[in-house]
Amino acid sequence: MAKAKVAKRPTRDEFVLEEIGNQLTEAKQENSEIVLTVWGREEPVRGTIATMDSRTGRVHMQSNGEIDKVPFMDIMKVDYPRD
């Protein structure tokens, strides 16, 4: 029985990861709403950062009173909403 091929997460260099980290830190400090493009998810994640958990490597995004814990390494892009 063949194992199903799971698409591997694209690798990014440390400069890209650092830039994403800086954008997240800034958005948290300013309590800005952001839109995350997350690897493996069809829908972007939109909200404000409740917590950045360095222990688990997850960014806790808050939207409509709900928390979505997004793995930092799965974040491909940080945007600000256009509307």
PDB file of N, CA, C and O in Angstrom:
ATOM      1  N   MET A   1       0.856  -1.194   0.000  1.00  0.00           N
ATOM      2  CA  MET A   1       0.000   0.000   0.000  1.00  0.00           C
ATOM      3  C   MET A   1       0.897   1.251   0.000  1.00  0.00           C
ATOM      4  O   MET A   1       1.715   1.428   0.891  1.00  0.00           O
ATOM      5  N   ALA A   2       0.743   2.083  -1.003  1.00  0.00           N
ATOM      6  CA  ALA A   2       1.575   3.284  -1.121  1.00  0.00           C
ATOM      7  C   ALA A   2       1.097   4.361  -0.149  1.00  0.00           C
ATOM      8  O   ALA A   2      -0.104   4.531   0.058  1.00  0.00           O
ATOM      9  N   LYS A   3       2.066   5.031   0.444  1.00  0.00           N
ATOM     10  CA  LYS A   3       1.710   6.134   1.335  1.00  0.00           C
ATOM     11  C   LYS A   3       1.295   7.338   0.506  1.00  0.00           C
ATOM     12  O   LYS A   3       1.901   7.623  -0.520  1.00  0.00           O
ATOM     13  N   ALA A   4       0.257   8.002   0.949  1.00  0.00           N
ATOM     14  CA  ALA A   4      -0.203   9.195   0.232  1.00  0.00           C
ATOM     15  C   ALA A   4       0.883  10.262   0.318  1.00  0.00           C
ATOM     16  O   ALA A   4       1.480  10.465   1.377  1.00  0.00           O
ATOM     17  N   LYS A   5       1.126  10.905  -0.787  1.00  0.00           N
ATOM     18  CA  LYS A   5       2.143  11.959  -0.806  1.00  0.00           C
ATOM     19  C   LYS A   5       1.560  13.213  -0.165  1.00  0.00           C
ATOM     20  O   LYS A   5       0.510  13.685  -0.584  1.00  0.00           O
ATOM     21  N   VAL A   6       2.238  13.702   0.829  1.00  0.00           N
ATOM     22  CA  VAL A   6       1.819  14.947   1.462  1.00  0.00           C
ATOM     23  C   VAL A   6       2.763  16.031   0.961  1.00  0.00           C
ATOM     24  O   VAL A   6       3.984  15.868   1.035  1.00  0.00           O
ATOM     25  N   ALA A   7       2.192  17.083   0.434  1.00  0.00           N
ATOM     26  CA  ALA A   7       3.027  18.177  -0.059  1.00  0.00           C
ATOM     27  C   ALA A   7       3.847  18.731   1.095  1.00  0.00           C
ATOM     28  O   ALA A   7       3.319  18.977   2.171  1.00  0.00           O
ATOM     29  N   LYS A   8       5.137  18.879   0.847  1.00  0.00           N
ATOM     30  CA  LYS A   8       5.999  19.407   1.896  1.00  0.00           C
ATOM     31  C   LYS A   8       5.871  20.916   1.968  1.00  0.00           C
ATOM     32  O   LYS A   8       5.683  21.573   0.958  1.00  0.00           O
ATOM     33  N   ARG A   9       5.978  21.407   3.168  1.00  0.00           N
ATOM     34  CA  ARG A   9       5.936  22.852   3.375  1.00  0.00           C
ATOM     35  C   ARG A   9       7.141  23.468   2.672  1.00  0.00           C
ATOM     36  O   ARG A   9       8.259  22.962   2.824  1.00  0.00           O
ATOM     37  N   PRO A  10       6.922  24.532   1.908  1.00  0.00           N
ATOM     38  CA  PRO A  10       8.073  25.161   1.254  1.00  0.00           C
ATOM     39  C   PRO A  10       9.059  25.678   2.301  1.00  0.00           C
ATOM     40  O   PRO A  10       8.648  26.150   3.359  1.00  0.00           O
ATOM     41  N   THR A  11      10.324  25.555   2.004  1.00  0.00           N
ATOM     42  CA  THR A  11      11.318  26.083   2.936  1.00  0.00           C
ATOM     43  C   THR A  11      11.561  27.550   2.599  1.00  0.00           C
ATOM     44  O   THR A  11      11.506  27.955   1.447  1.00  0.00           O
ATOM     45  N   ARG A  12      11.761  28.326   3.643  1.00  0.00           N
ATOM     46  CA  ARG A  12      12.083  29.740   3.456  1.00  0.00           C
ATOM     47  C   ARG A  12      13.390  30.006   4.158  1.00  0.00           C
ATOM     48  O   ARG A  12      13.694  29.378   5.153  1.00  0.00           O
ATOM     49  N   ASP A  13      14.144  30.958   3.665  1.00  0.00           N
ATOM     50  CA  ASP A  13      15.413  31.231   4.324  1.00  0.00           C
ATOM     51  C   ASP A  13      15.180  32.056   5.589  1.00  0.00           C
ATOM     52  O   ASP A  13      14.092  32.555   5.836  1.00  0.00           O
ATOM     53  N   GLU A  14      16.240  32.174   6.375  1.00  0.00           N
ATOM     54  CA  GLU A  14      16.089  32.820   7.678  1.00  0.00           C
ATOM     55  C   GLU A  14      15.682  34.284   7.558  1.00  0.00           C
ATOM     56  O   GLU A  14      15.040  34.824   8.454  1.00  0.00           O
ATOM     57  N   PHE A  15      16.045  34.927   6.438  1.00  0.00           N
ATOM     58  CA  PHE A  15      15.669  36.339   6.276  1.00  0.00           C
ATOM     59  C   PHE A  15      14.158  36.480   6.130  1.00  0.00           C
ATOM     60  O   PHE A  15      13.556  37.388   6.687  1.00  0.00           O
ATOM     61  N   VAL A  16      13.554  35.567   5.373  1.00  0.00           N
ATOM     62  CA  VAL A  16      12.101  35.589   5.190  1.00  0.00           C
ATOM     63  C   VAL A  16      11.407  35.319   6.523  1.00  0.00           C
ATOM     64  O   VAL A  16      10.468  36.011   6.903  1.00  0.00           O
ATOM     65  N   LEU A  17      11.898  34.312   7.245  1.00  0.00           N
ATOM     66  CA  LEU A  17      11.304  33.981   8.546  1.00  0.00           C
ATOM     67  C   LEU A  17      11.445  35.142   9.522  1.00  0.00           C
ATOM     68  O   LEU A  17      10.522  35.454  10.278  1.00  0.00           O
ATOM     69  N   GLU A  18      12.605  35.796   9.489  1.00  0.00           N
ATOM     70  CA  GLU A  18      12.827  36.933  10.379  1.00  0.00           C
ATOM     71  C   GLU A  18      11.873  38.079  10.032  1.00  0.00           C
ATOM     72  O   GLU A  18      11.323  38.720  10.922  1.00  0.00           O
ATOM     73  N   GLU A  19      11.674  38.307   8.744  1.00  0.00           N
ATOM     74  CA  GLU A  19      10.762  39.364   8.303  1.00  0.00           C
ATOM     75  C   GLU A  19       9.335  39.071   8.755  1.00  0.00           C
ATOM     76  O   GLU A  19       8.637  39.953   9.259  1.00  0.00           O
ATOM     77  N   ILE A  20       8.911  37.816   8.620  1.00  0.00           N
ATOM     78  CA  ILE A  20       7.577  37.431   9.092  1.00  0.00           C
ATOM     79  C   ILE A  20       7.480  37.650  10.598  1.00  0.00           C
ATOM     80  O   ILE A  20       6.508  38.195  11.102  1.00  0.00           O
ATOM     81  N   GLY A  21       8.523  37.246  11.323  1.00  0.00           N
ATOM     82  CA  GLY A  21       8.547  37.445  12.772  1.00  0.00           C
ATOM     83  C   GLY A  21       8.446  38.909  13.147  1.00  0.00           C
ATOM     84  O   GLY A  21       7.713  39.283  14.070  1.00  0.00           O
ATOM     85  N   ASN A  22       9.173  39.764  12.418  1.00  0.00           N
ATOM     86  CA  ASN A  22       9.120  41.206  12.681  1.00  0.00           C
ATOM     87  C   ASN A  22       7.728  41.763  12.422  1.00  0.00           C
ATOM     88  O   ASN A  22       7.223  42.587  13.193  1.00  0.00           O
ATOM     89  N   GLN A  23       7.116  41.324  11.323  1.00  0.00           N
ATOM     90  CA  GLN A  23       5.768  41.800  10.991  1.00  0.00           C
ATOM     91  C   GLN A  23       4.767  41.375  12.058  1.00  0.00           C
ATOM     92  O   GLN A  23       3.890  42.152  12.444  1.00  0.00           O
ATOM     93  N   LEU A  24       4.906  40.149  12.547  1.00  0.00           N
ATOM     94  CA  LEU A  24       3.999  39.658  13.584  1.00  0.00           C
ATOM     95  C   LEU A  24       4.187  40.442  14.884  1.00  0.00           C
ATOM     96  O   LEU A  24       3.211  40.822  15.543  1.00  0.00           O
ATOM     97  N   THR A  25       5.459  40.690  15.236  1.00  0.00           N
ATOM     98  CA  THR A  25       5.753  41.430  16.463  1.00  0.00           C
ATOM     99  C   THR A  25       5.155  42.838  16.396  1.00  0.00           C
ATOM    100  O   THR A  25       4.523  43.315  17.347  1.00  0.00           O
ATOM    101  N   GLU A  26       5.338  43.478  15.256  1.00  0.00           N
ATOM    102  CA  GLU A  26       4.809  44.828  15.067  1.00  0.00           C
ATOM    103  C   GLU A  26       3.285  44.841  15.150  1.00  0.00           C
ATOM    104  O   GLU A  26       2.687  45.691  15.816  1.00  0.00           O
ATOM    105  N   ALA A  27       2.655  43.877  14.493  1.00  0.00           N
ATOM    106  CA  ALA A  27       1.189  43.795  14.509  1.00  0.00           C
ATOM    107  C   ALA A  27       0.679  43.553  15.924  1.00  0.00           C
ATOM    108  O   ALA A  27      -0.341  44.113  16.327  1.00  0.00           O
ATOM    109  N   LYS A  28       1.406  42.731  16.689  1.00  0.00           N
ATOM    110  CA  LYS A  28       0.990  42.467  18.078  1.00  0.00           C
ATOM    111  C   LYS A  28       1.112  43.730  18.910  1.00  0.00           C
ATOM    112  O   LYS A  28       0.207  44.085  19.664  1.00  0.00           O
ATOM    113  N   GLN A  29       2.244  44.438  18.776  1.00  0.00           N
ATOM    114  CA  GLN A  29       2.458  45.660  19.562  1.00  0.00           C
ATOM    115  C   GLN A  29       1.399  46.718  19.246  1.00  0.00           C
ATOM    116  O   GLN A  29       0.958  47.444  20.123  1.00  0.00           O
ATOM    117  N   GLU A  30       1.012  46.800  17.978  1.00  0.00           N
ATOM    118  CA  GLU A  30       0.048  47.816  17.556  1.00  0.00           C
ATOM    119  C   GLU A  30      -1.392  47.314  17.625  1.00  0.00           C
ATOM    120  O   GLU A  30      -2.324  48.046  17.311  1.00  0.00           O
ATOM    121  N   ASN A  31      -1.551  46.038  18.007  1.00  0.00           N
ATOM    122  CA  ASN A  31      -2.864  45.408  18.063  1.00  0.00           C
ATOM    123  C   ASN A  31      -3.601  45.555  16.730  1.00  0.00           C
ATOM    124  O   ASN A  31      -4.800  45.817  16.688  1.00  0.00           O
ATOM    125  N   SER A  32      -2.843  45.415  15.634  1.00  0.00           N
ATOM    126  CA  SER A  32      -3.404  45.585  14.297  1.00  0.00           C
ATOM    127  C   SER A  32      -4.071  44.301  13.825  1.00  0.00           C
ATOM    128  O   SER A  32      -3.623  43.204  14.152  1.00  0.00           O
ATOM    129  N   GLU A  33      -5.115  44.459  13.034  1.00  0.00           N
ATOM    130  CA  GLU A  33      -5.707  43.296  12.386  1.00  0.00           C
ATOM    131  C   GLU A  33      -4.819  42.927  11.200  1.00  0.00           C
ATOM    132  O   GLU A  33      -4.375  43.804  10.456  1.00  0.00           O
ATOM    133  N   ILE A  34      -4.544  41.640  11.075  1.00  0.00           N
ATOM    134  CA  ILE A  34      -3.704  41.177   9.968  1.00  0.00           C
ATOM    135  C   ILE A  34      -4.379  39.987   9.292  1.00  0.00           C
ATOM    136  O   ILE A  34      -5.314  39.398   9.831  1.00  0.00           O
ATOM    137  N   VAL A  35      -3.866  39.669   8.110  1.00  0.00           N
ATOM    138  CA  VAL A  35      -4.336  38.510   7.350  1.00  0.00           C
ATOM    139  C   VAL A  35      -3.118  37.627   7.096  1.00  0.00           C
ATOM    140  O   VAL A  35      -2.135  38.087   6.527  1.00  0.00           O
ATOM    141  N   LEU A  36      -3.193  36.391   7.557  1.00  0.00           N
ATOM    142  CA  LEU A  36      -2.085  35.455   7.374  1.00  0.00           C
ATOM    143  C   LEU A  36      -2.393  34.486   6.248  1.00  0.00           C
ATOM    144  O   LEU A  36      -3.483  33.911   6.200  1.00  0.00           O
ATOM    145  N   THR A  37      -1.437  34.320   5.357  1.00  0.00           N
ATOM    146  CA  THR A  37      -1.510  33.246   4.369  1.00  0.00           C
ATOM    147  C   THR A  37      -0.808  32.064   5.020  1.00  0.00           C
ATOM    148  O   THR A  37       0.367  32.157   5.369  1.00  0.00           O
ATOM    149  N   VAL A  38      -1.557  30.981   5.237  1.00  0.00           N
ATOM    150  CA  VAL A  38      -1.035  29.838   5.991  1.00  0.00           C
ATOM    151  C   VAL A  38      -0.934  28.628   5.074  1.00  0.00           C
ATOM    152  O   VAL A  38      -1.893  28.269   4.387  1.00  0.00           O
ATOM    153  N   TRP A  39       0.253  28.012   5.077  1.00  0.00           N
ATOM    154  CA  TRP A  39       0.489  26.829   4.258  1.00  0.00           C
ATOM    155  C   TRP A  39      -0.496  25.723   4.644  1.00  0.00           C
ATOM    156  O   TRP A  39      -0.730  25.493   5.833  1.00  0.00           O
ATOM    157  N   GLY A  40      -1.086  25.095   3.648  1.00  0.00           N
ATOM    158  CA  GLY A  40      -1.977  23.971   3.911  1.00  0.00           C
ATOM    159  C   GLY A  40      -3.412  24.371   4.204  1.00  0.00           C
ATOM    160  O   GLY A  40      -4.258  23.517   4.423  1.00  0.00           O
ATOM    161  N   ARG A  41      -3.693  25.663   4.224  1.00  0.00           N
ATOM    162  CA  ARG A  41      -5.071  26.109   4.454  1.00  0.00           C
ATOM    163  C   ARG A  41      -5.543  26.893   3.245  1.00  0.00           C
ATOM    164  O   ARG A  41      -4.816  27.721   2.722  1.00  0.00           O
ATOM    165  N   GLU A  42      -6.780  26.620   2.845  1.00  0.00           N
ATOM    166  CA  GLU A  42      -7.309  27.336   1.686  1.00  0.00           C
ATOM    167  C   GLU A  42      -7.667  28.769   2.044  1.00  0.00           C
ATOM    168  O   GLU A  42      -7.456  29.684   1.266  1.00  0.00           O
ATOM    169  N   GLU A  43      -8.232  28.945   3.229  1.00  0.00           N
ATOM    170  CA  GLU A  43      -8.677  30.273   3.640  1.00  0.00           C
ATOM    171  C   GLU A  43      -7.579  30.985   4.423  1.00  0.00           C
ATOM    172  O   GLU A  43      -6.936  30.376   5.280  1.00  0.00           O
ATOM    173  N   PRO A  44      -7.374  32.275   4.150  1.00  0.00           N
ATOM    174  CA  PRO A  44      -6.432  33.022   4.989  1.00  0.00           C
ATOM    175  C   PRO A  44      -6.993  33.177   6.405  1.00  0.00           C
ATOM    176  O   PRO A  44      -8.202  33.071   6.611  1.00  0.00           O
ATOM    177  N   VAL A  45      -6.104  33.394   7.350  1.00  0.00           N
ATOM    178  CA  VAL A  45      -6.517  33.588   8.745  1.00  0.00           C
ATOM    179  C   VAL A  45      -6.465  35.086   9.027  1.00  0.00           C
ATOM    180  O   VAL A  45      -5.420  35.710   8.871  1.00  0.00           O
ATOM    181  N   ARG A  46      -7.604  35.626   9.435  1.00  0.00           N
ATOM    182  CA  ARG A  46      -7.687  37.063   9.671  1.00  0.00           C
ATOM    183  C   ARG A  46      -8.030  37.319  11.133  1.00  0.00           C
ATOM    184  O   ARG A  46      -8.866  36.643  11.710  1.00  0.00           O
ATOM    185  N   GLY A  47      -7.364  38.294  11.727  1.00  0.00           N
ATOM    186  CA  GLY A  47      -7.661  38.633  13.110  1.00  0.00           C
ATOM    187  C   GLY A  47      -6.522  39.417  13.728  1.00  0.00           C
ATOM    188  O   GLY A  47      -5.661  39.946  13.032  1.00  0.00           O
ATOM    189  N   THR A  48      -6.553  39.491  15.050  1.00  0.00           N
ATOM    190  CA  THR A  48      -5.470  40.145  15.774  1.00  0.00           C
ATOM    191  C   THR A  48      -4.707  39.068  16.541  1.00  0.00           C
ATOM    192  O   THR A  48      -5.245  38.001  16.826  1.00  0.00           O
ATOM    193  N   ILE A  49      -3.464  39.364  16.868  1.00  0.00           N
ATOM    194  CA  ILE A  49      -2.639  38.397  17.596  1.00  0.00           C
ATOM    195  C   ILE A  49      -2.942  38.502  19.083  1.00  0.00           C
ATOM    196  O   ILE A  49      -2.768  39.562  19.688  1.00  0.00           O
ATOM    197  N   ALA A  50      -3.418  37.406  19.656  1.00  0.00           N
ATOM    198  CA  ALA A  50      -3.685  37.369  21.092  1.00  0.00           C
ATOM    199  C   ALA A  50      -2.391  37.056  21.842  1.00  0.00           C
ATOM    200  O   ALA A  50      -2.051  37.711  22.819  1.00  0.00           O
ATOM    201  N   THR A  51      -1.666  36.050  21.355  1.00  0.00           N
ATOM    202  CA  THR A  51      -0.426  35.607  21.998  1.00  0.00           C
ATOM    203  C   THR A  51       0.515  35.070  20.934  1.00  0.00           C
ATOM    204  O   THR A  51       0.063  34.496  19.959  1.00  0.00           O
ATOM    205  N   MET A  52       1.801  35.252  21.180  1.00  0.00           N
ATOM    206  CA  MET A  52       2.793  34.555  20.373  1.00  0.00           C
ATOM    207  C   MET A  52       3.511  33.619  21.330  1.00  0.00           C
ATOM    208  O   MET A  52       4.240  34.070  22.210  1.00  0.00           O
ATOM    209  N   ASP A  53       3.248  32.329  21.192  1.00  0.00           N
ATOM    210  CA  ASP A  53       3.753  31.327  22.127  1.00  0.00           C
ATOM    211  C   ASP A  53       5.066  30.757  21.611  1.00  0.00           C
ATOM    212  O   ASP A  53       5.083  29.917  20.720  1.00  0.00           O
ATOM    213  N   SER A  54       6.169  31.236  22.174  1.00  0.00           N
ATOM    214  CA  SER A  54       7.482  30.774  21.704  1.00  0.00           C
ATOM    215  C   SER A  54       7.736  29.326  22.107  1.00  0.00           C
ATOM    216  O   SER A  54       8.509  28.622  21.461  1.00  0.00           O
ATOM    217  N   ARG A  55       7.061  28.856  23.140  1.00  0.00           N
ATOM    218  CA  ARG A  55       7.260  27.484  23.605  1.00  0.00           C
ATOM    219  C   ARG A  55       6.708  26.489  22.589  1.00  0.00           C
ATOM    220  O   ARG A  55       7.344  25.491  22.268  1.00  0.00           O
ATOM    221  N   THR A  56       5.525  26.760  22.045  1.00  0.00           N
ATOM    222  CA  THR A  56       4.906  25.845  21.086  1.00  0.00           C
ATOM    223  C   THR A  56       5.140  26.303  19.645  1.00  0.00           C
ATOM    224  O   THR A  56       4.824  25.572  18.707  1.00  0.00           O
ATOM    225  N   GLY A  57       5.676  27.515  19.480  1.00  0.00           N
ATOM    226  CA  GLY A  57       5.904  28.020  18.125  1.00  0.00           C
ATOM    227  C   GLY A  57       4.624  28.356  17.403  1.00  0.00           C
ATOM    228  O   GLY A  57       4.543  28.290  16.184  1.00  0.00           O
ATOM    229  N   ARG A  58       3.601  28.706  18.162  1.00  0.00           N
ATOM    230  CA  ARG A  58       2.309  29.019  17.550  1.00  0.00           C
ATOM    231  C   ARG A  58       1.924  30.473  17.801  1.00  0.00           C
ATOM    232  O   ARG A  58       2.222  31.026  18.843  1.00  0.00           O
ATOM    233  N   VAL A  59       1.248  31.037  16.819  1.00  0.00           N
ATOM    234  CA  VAL A  59       0.707  32.387  16.932  1.00  0.00           C
ATOM    235  C   VAL A  59      -0.788  32.227  17.171  1.00  0.00           C
ATOM    236  O   VAL A  59      -1.487  31.606  16.368  1.00  0.00           O
ATOM    237  N   HIS A  60      -1.272  32.766  18.294  1.00  0.00           N
ATOM    238  CA  HIS A  60      -2.685  32.637  18.623  1.00  0.00           C
ATOM    239  C   HIS A  60      -3.426  33.834  18.020  1.00  0.00           C
ATOM    240  O   HIS A  60      -3.276  34.964  18.486  1.00  0.00           O
ATOM    241  N   MET A  61      -4.189  33.575  16.972  1.00  0.00           N
ATOM    242  CA  MET A  61      -4.933  34.617  16.281  1.00  0.00           C
ATOM    243  C   MET A  61      -6.352  34.680  16.839  1.00  0.00           C
ATOM    244  O   MET A  61      -7.019  33.660  16.940  1.00  0.00           O
ATOM    245  N   GLN A  62      -6.783  35.879  17.170  1.00  0.00           N
ATOM    246  CA  GLN A  62      -8.119  36.055  17.724  1.00  0.00           C
ATOM    247  C   GLN A  62      -9.013  36.716  16.687  1.00  0.00           C
ATOM    248  O   GLN A  62      -8.650  37.728  16.093  1.00  0.00           O
ATOM    249  N   SER A  63     -10.174  36.100  16.478  1.00  0.00           N
ATOM    250  CA  SER A  63     -11.142  36.638  15.534  1.00  0.00           C
ATOM    251  C   SER A  63     -12.533  36.246  15.996  1.00  0.00           C
ATOM    252  O   SER A  63     -12.793  35.068  16.256  1.00  0.00           O
ATOM    253  N   ASN A  64     -13.416  37.218  16.121  1.00  0.00           N
ATOM    254  CA  ASN A  64     -14.795  36.972  16.568  1.00  0.00           C
ATOM    255  C   ASN A  64     -14.840  36.179  17.877  1.00  0.00           C
ATOM    256  O   ASN A  64     -15.662  35.292  18.050  1.00  0.00           O
ATOM    257  N   GLY A  65     -13.926  36.496  18.781  1.00  0.00           N
ATOM    258  CA  GLY A  65     -13.918  35.843  20.085  1.00  0.00           C
ATOM    259  C   GLY A  65     -13.352  34.439  20.076  1.00  0.00           C
ATOM    260  O   GLY A  65     -13.335  33.768  21.098  1.00  0.00           O
ATOM    261  N   GLU A  66     -12.896  33.951  18.921  1.00  0.00           N
ATOM    262  CA  GLU A  66     -12.328  32.615  18.851  1.00  0.00           C
ATOM    263  C   GLU A  66     -10.826  32.699  18.635  1.00  0.00           C
ATOM    264  O   GLU A  66     -10.333  33.638  18.024  1.00  0.00           O
ATOM    265  N   ILE A  67     -10.115  31.698  19.149  1.00  0.00           N
ATOM    266  CA  ILE A  67      -8.665  31.659  19.009  1.00  0.00           C
ATOM    267  C   ILE A  67      -8.304  30.566  18.011  1.00  0.00           C
ATOM    268  O   ILE A  67      -8.794  29.452  18.097  1.00  0.00           O
ATOM    269  N   ASP A  68      -7.453  30.922  17.066  1.00  0.00           N
ATOM    270  CA  ASP A  68      -6.930  29.964  16.094  1.00  0.00           C
ATOM    271  C   ASP A  68      -5.421  29.930  16.296  1.00  0.00           C
ATOM    272  O   ASP A  68      -4.760  30.947  16.153  1.00  0.00           O
ATOM    273  N   LYS A  69      -4.895  28.769  16.668  1.00  0.00           N
ATOM    274  CA  LYS A  69      -3.460  28.649  16.931  1.00  0.00           C
ATOM    275  C   LYS A  69      -2.747  28.223  15.661  1.00  0.00           C
ATOM    276  O   LYS A  69      -2.893  27.088  15.203  1.00  0.00           O
ATOM    277  N   VAL A  70      -2.007  29.164  15.086  1.00  0.00           N
ATOM    278  CA  VAL A  70      -1.359  28.932  13.800  1.00  0.00           C
ATOM    279  C   VAL A  70       0.132  28.671  14.020  1.00  0.00           C
ATOM    280  O   VAL A  70       0.820  29.496  14.620  1.00  0.00           O
ATOM    281  N   PRO A  71       0.651  27.525  13.547  1.00  0.00           N
ATOM    282  CA  PRO A  71       2.095  27.274  13.683  1.00  0.00           C
ATOM    283  C   PRO A  71       2.897  28.327  12.917  1.00  0.00           C
ATOM    284  O   PRO A  71       2.613  28.597  11.748  1.00  0.00           O
ATOM    285  N   PHE A  72       3.856  28.932  13.593  1.00  0.00           N
ATOM    286  CA  PHE A  72       4.663  29.987  12.964  1.00  0.00           C
ATOM    287  C   PHE A  72       5.276  29.523  11.658  1.00  0.00           C
ATOM    288  O   PHE A  72       5.292  30.243  10.664  1.00  0.00           O
ATOM    289  N   MET A  73       5.775  28.290  11.629  1.00  0.00           N
ATOM    290  CA  MET A  73       6.460  27.789  10.437  1.00  0.00           C
ATOM    291  C   MET A  73       5.516  27.595   9.251  1.00  0.00           C
ATOM    292  O   MET A  73       5.959  27.427   8.127  1.00  0.00           O
ATOM    293  N   ASP A  74       4.208  27.603   9.509  1.00  0.00           N
ATOM    294  CA  ASP A  74       3.234  27.464   8.418  1.00  0.00           C
ATOM    295  C   ASP A  74       2.802  28.818   7.854  1.00  0.00           C
ATOM    296  O   ASP A  74       2.066  28.864   6.868  1.00  0.00           O
ATOM    297  N   ILE A  75       3.228  29.908   8.483  1.00  0.00           N
ATOM    298  CA  ILE A  75       2.835  31.229   7.996  1.00  0.00           C
ATOM    299  C   ILE A  75       3.706  31.585   6.798  1.00  0.00           C
ATOM    300  O   ILE A  75       4.925  31.635   6.903  1.00  0.00           O
ATOM    301  N   MET A  76       3.057  31.788   5.664  1.00  0.00           N
ATOM    302  CA  MET A  76       3.778  32.091   4.430  1.00  0.00           C
ATOM    303  C   MET A  76       3.884  33.596   4.216  1.00  0.00           C
ATOM    304  O   MET A  76       4.843  34.079   3.639  1.00  0.00           O
ATOM    305  N   LYS A  77       2.853  34.326   4.654  1.00  0.00           N
ATOM    306  CA  LYS A  77       2.815  35.747   4.357  1.00  0.00           C
ATOM    307  C   LYS A  77       1.953  36.467   5.377  1.00  0.00           C
ATOM    308  O   LYS A  77       0.961  35.923   5.858  1.00  0.00           O
ATOM    309  N   VAL A  78       2.335  37.697   5.698  1.00  0.00           N
ATOM    310  CA  VAL A  78       1.557  38.547   6.599  1.00  0.00           C
ATOM    311  C   VAL A  78       1.111  39.763   5.787  1.00  0.00           C
ATOM    312  O   VAL A  78       1.905  40.428   5.166  1.00  0.00           O
ATOM    313  N   ASP A  79      -0.197  40.007   5.800  1.00  0.00           N
ATOM    314  CA  ASP A  79      -0.746  41.160   5.093  1.00  0.00           C
ATOM    315  C   ASP A  79      -1.627  41.951   6.040  1.00  0.00           C
ATOM    316  O   ASP A  79      -2.081  41.434   7.068  1.00  0.00           O
ATOM    317  N   TYR A  80      -1.911  43.174   5.634  1.00  0.00           N
ATOM    318  CA  TYR A  80      -2.906  43.960   6.338  1.00  0.00           C
ATOM    319  C   TYR A  80      -4.155  43.979   5.479  1.00  0.00           C
ATOM    320  O   TYR A  80      -4.058  44.045   4.253  1.00  0.00           O
ATOM    321  N   PRO A  81      -5.343  43.884   6.118  1.00  0.00           N
ATOM    322  CA  PRO A  81      -6.579  43.852   5.319  1.00  0.00           C
ATOM    323  C   PRO A  81      -6.701  45.100   4.453  1.00  0.00           C
ATOM    324  O   PRO A  81      -6.302  46.181   4.861  1.00  0.00           O
ATOM    325  N   ARG A  82      -7.264  44.942   3.288  1.00  0.00           N
ATOM    326  CA  ARG A  82      -7.378  46.056   2.365  1.00  0.00           C
ATOM    327  C   ARG A  82      -8.659  46.851   2.540  1.00  0.00           C
ATOM    328  O   ARG A  82      -8.818  47.888   1.940  1.00  0.00           O
ATOM    329  N   ASP A  83      -9.605  46.325   3.314  1.00  0.00           N
ATOM    330  CA  ASP A  83     -10.873  47.050   3.445  1.00  0.00           C
ATOM    331  C   ASP A  83     -10.907  47.909   4.683  1.00  0.00           C
ATOM    332  O   ASP A  83     -10.232  47.700   5.632  1.00  0.00           O
TER     333      ASP A  83
END
